[in-house]
XYZ file of C-alpha atoms in Angstrom:
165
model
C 0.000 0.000 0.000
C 1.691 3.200 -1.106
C 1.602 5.123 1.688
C 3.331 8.719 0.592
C 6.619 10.461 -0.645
C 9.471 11.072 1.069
C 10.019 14.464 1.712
C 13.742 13.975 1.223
C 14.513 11.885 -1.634
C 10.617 11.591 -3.063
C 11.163 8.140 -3.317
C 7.740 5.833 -2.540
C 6.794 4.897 1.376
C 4.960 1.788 1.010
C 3.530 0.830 4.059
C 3.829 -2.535 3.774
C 7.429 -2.356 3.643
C 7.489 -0.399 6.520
C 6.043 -3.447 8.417
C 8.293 -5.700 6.500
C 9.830 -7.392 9.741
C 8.343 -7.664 13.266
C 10.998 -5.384 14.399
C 9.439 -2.834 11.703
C 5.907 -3.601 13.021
C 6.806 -3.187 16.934
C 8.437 -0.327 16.358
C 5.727 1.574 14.093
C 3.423 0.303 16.883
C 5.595 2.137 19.800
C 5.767 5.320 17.732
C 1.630 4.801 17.104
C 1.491 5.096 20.523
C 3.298 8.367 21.444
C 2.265 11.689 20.873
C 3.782 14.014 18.521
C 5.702 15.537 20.444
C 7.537 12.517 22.333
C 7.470 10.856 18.832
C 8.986 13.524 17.290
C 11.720 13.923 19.622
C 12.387 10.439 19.981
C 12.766 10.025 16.131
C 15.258 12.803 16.323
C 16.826 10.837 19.194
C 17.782 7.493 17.380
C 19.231 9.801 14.619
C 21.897 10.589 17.434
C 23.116 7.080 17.348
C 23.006 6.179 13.676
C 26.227 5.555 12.203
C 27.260 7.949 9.796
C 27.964 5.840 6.870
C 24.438 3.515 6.935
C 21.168 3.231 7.966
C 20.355 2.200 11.687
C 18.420 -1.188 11.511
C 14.799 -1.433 13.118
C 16.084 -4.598 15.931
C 18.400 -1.462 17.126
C 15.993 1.124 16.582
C 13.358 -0.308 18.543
C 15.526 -1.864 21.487
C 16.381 2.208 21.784
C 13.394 2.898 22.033
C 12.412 0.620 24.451
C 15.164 1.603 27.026
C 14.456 5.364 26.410
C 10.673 4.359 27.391
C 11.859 2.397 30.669
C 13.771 5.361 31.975
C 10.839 7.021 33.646
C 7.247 7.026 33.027
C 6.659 10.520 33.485
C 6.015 10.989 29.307
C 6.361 14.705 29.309
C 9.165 14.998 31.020
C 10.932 12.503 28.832
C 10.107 14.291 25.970
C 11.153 17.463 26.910
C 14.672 15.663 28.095
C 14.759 14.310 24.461
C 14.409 17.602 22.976
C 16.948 19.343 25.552
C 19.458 16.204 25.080
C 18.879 16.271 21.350
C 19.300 20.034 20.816
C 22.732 19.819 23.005
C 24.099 17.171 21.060
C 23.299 18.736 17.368
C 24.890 21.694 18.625
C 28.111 19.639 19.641
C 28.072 18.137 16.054
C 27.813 21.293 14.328
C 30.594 22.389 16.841
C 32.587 19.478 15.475
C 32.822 17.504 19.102
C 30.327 15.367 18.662
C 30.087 11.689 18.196
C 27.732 8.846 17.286
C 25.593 7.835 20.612
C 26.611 4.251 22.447
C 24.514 4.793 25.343
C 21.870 7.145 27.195
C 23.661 8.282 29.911
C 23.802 11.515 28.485
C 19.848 11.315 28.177
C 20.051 10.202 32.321
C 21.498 13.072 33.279
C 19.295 15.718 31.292
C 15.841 13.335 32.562
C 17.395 13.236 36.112
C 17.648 17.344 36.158
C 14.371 17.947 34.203
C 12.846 15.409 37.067
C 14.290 17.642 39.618
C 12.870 20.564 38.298
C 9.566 18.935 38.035
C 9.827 18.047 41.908
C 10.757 21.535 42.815
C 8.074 23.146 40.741
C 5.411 20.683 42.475
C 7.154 21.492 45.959
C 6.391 25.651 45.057
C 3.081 24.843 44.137
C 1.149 22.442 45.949
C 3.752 20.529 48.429
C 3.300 17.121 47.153
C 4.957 14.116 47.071
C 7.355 13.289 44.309
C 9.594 9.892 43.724
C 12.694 10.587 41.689
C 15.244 7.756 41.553
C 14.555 6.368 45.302
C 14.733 9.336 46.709
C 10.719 10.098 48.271
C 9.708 13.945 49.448
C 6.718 13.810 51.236
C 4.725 16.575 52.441
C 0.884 17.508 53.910
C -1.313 14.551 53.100
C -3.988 16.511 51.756
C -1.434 18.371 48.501
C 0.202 15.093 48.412
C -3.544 13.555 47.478
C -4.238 16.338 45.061
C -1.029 15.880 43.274
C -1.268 12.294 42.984
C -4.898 12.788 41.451
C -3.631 15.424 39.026
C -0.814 13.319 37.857
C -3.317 10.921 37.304
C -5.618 12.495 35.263
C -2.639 13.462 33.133
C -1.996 9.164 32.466
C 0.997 9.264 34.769
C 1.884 6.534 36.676
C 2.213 7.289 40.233
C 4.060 5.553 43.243
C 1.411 5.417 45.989
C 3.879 6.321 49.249
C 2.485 5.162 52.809
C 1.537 7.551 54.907
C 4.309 7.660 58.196
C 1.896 9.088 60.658
């Protein structure tokens, strides 16, 4: 099924190539699943560790993608690290410093900051509880409720933290 053109090289996307391989299918399936923006940024992601002389394959493309996914499951947050990380990192290329990805370390240490900025923000606002890494902040019962409600409604998963009292 002819799907489109690609913008680049206005060659045919068929989409049954696309789903060619079950690699291919899982990973169109994971990207069917994000939003635009977290599947925009995470496309421009696993550009950061294809090689420079060929393509990266879809078995590597979607194991990527799954680790990126298992760092947190706070979505937004990831995909605002994604587009922080991914912005640094084109910079350092243009700069001439930068490399082909191996790993997401780089990716932990811009989730772990935007995390703590989340957590601080929350603290301002509504002294909640927030889990980052195994590190627990708990505050009033009441905001801590609230919070955990509004993450909620937003899809986030949420640790439920006992109550010390």
């Amino acid at each position: 099924m002819k799907l489109s053109r690609c913008p680049v090289c206005h060659s045919n996307i068929h989409l049954d190539q696309l789903v060619a391989d079950e690699a291919g299918r899982q990973l169109l399936g994971q990207f069917a699943r994000m939003n635009y923006k977290l599947g925009g940024n995470m496309v421009a992601y696993l550009a950061m560790f294809r090689p420079a002389k060929q393509d990266l394959s879809n078995t590597k493309a979607l194991t990527l993608v799954q680790e990126t996914l298992a760092l947190t499951s706070n979505l937004p947050a990831l995909a605002d690290a994604l587009e922080q990380a991914v912005a640094s990192l084109q910079q350092s290329r243009i700069n001439g410093t930068g490399k082909q990805l191996t790993n997401h370390n780089y990716l932990k240490k811009v989730l772990t900051a935007r995390l703590g900025q989340i957590a601080e923000q929350q603290q301002r606002d509504g002294h909640s509880t927030v889990e980052i890494k195994n590190q627990v902040i708990t505050n009033d019962e009441h905001e801590r409720q609230k919070w955990q409600q509004q993450m909620e409604r937003y899809g986030l998963k949420v640790n439920k933290v006992p109550n010390n009292d």
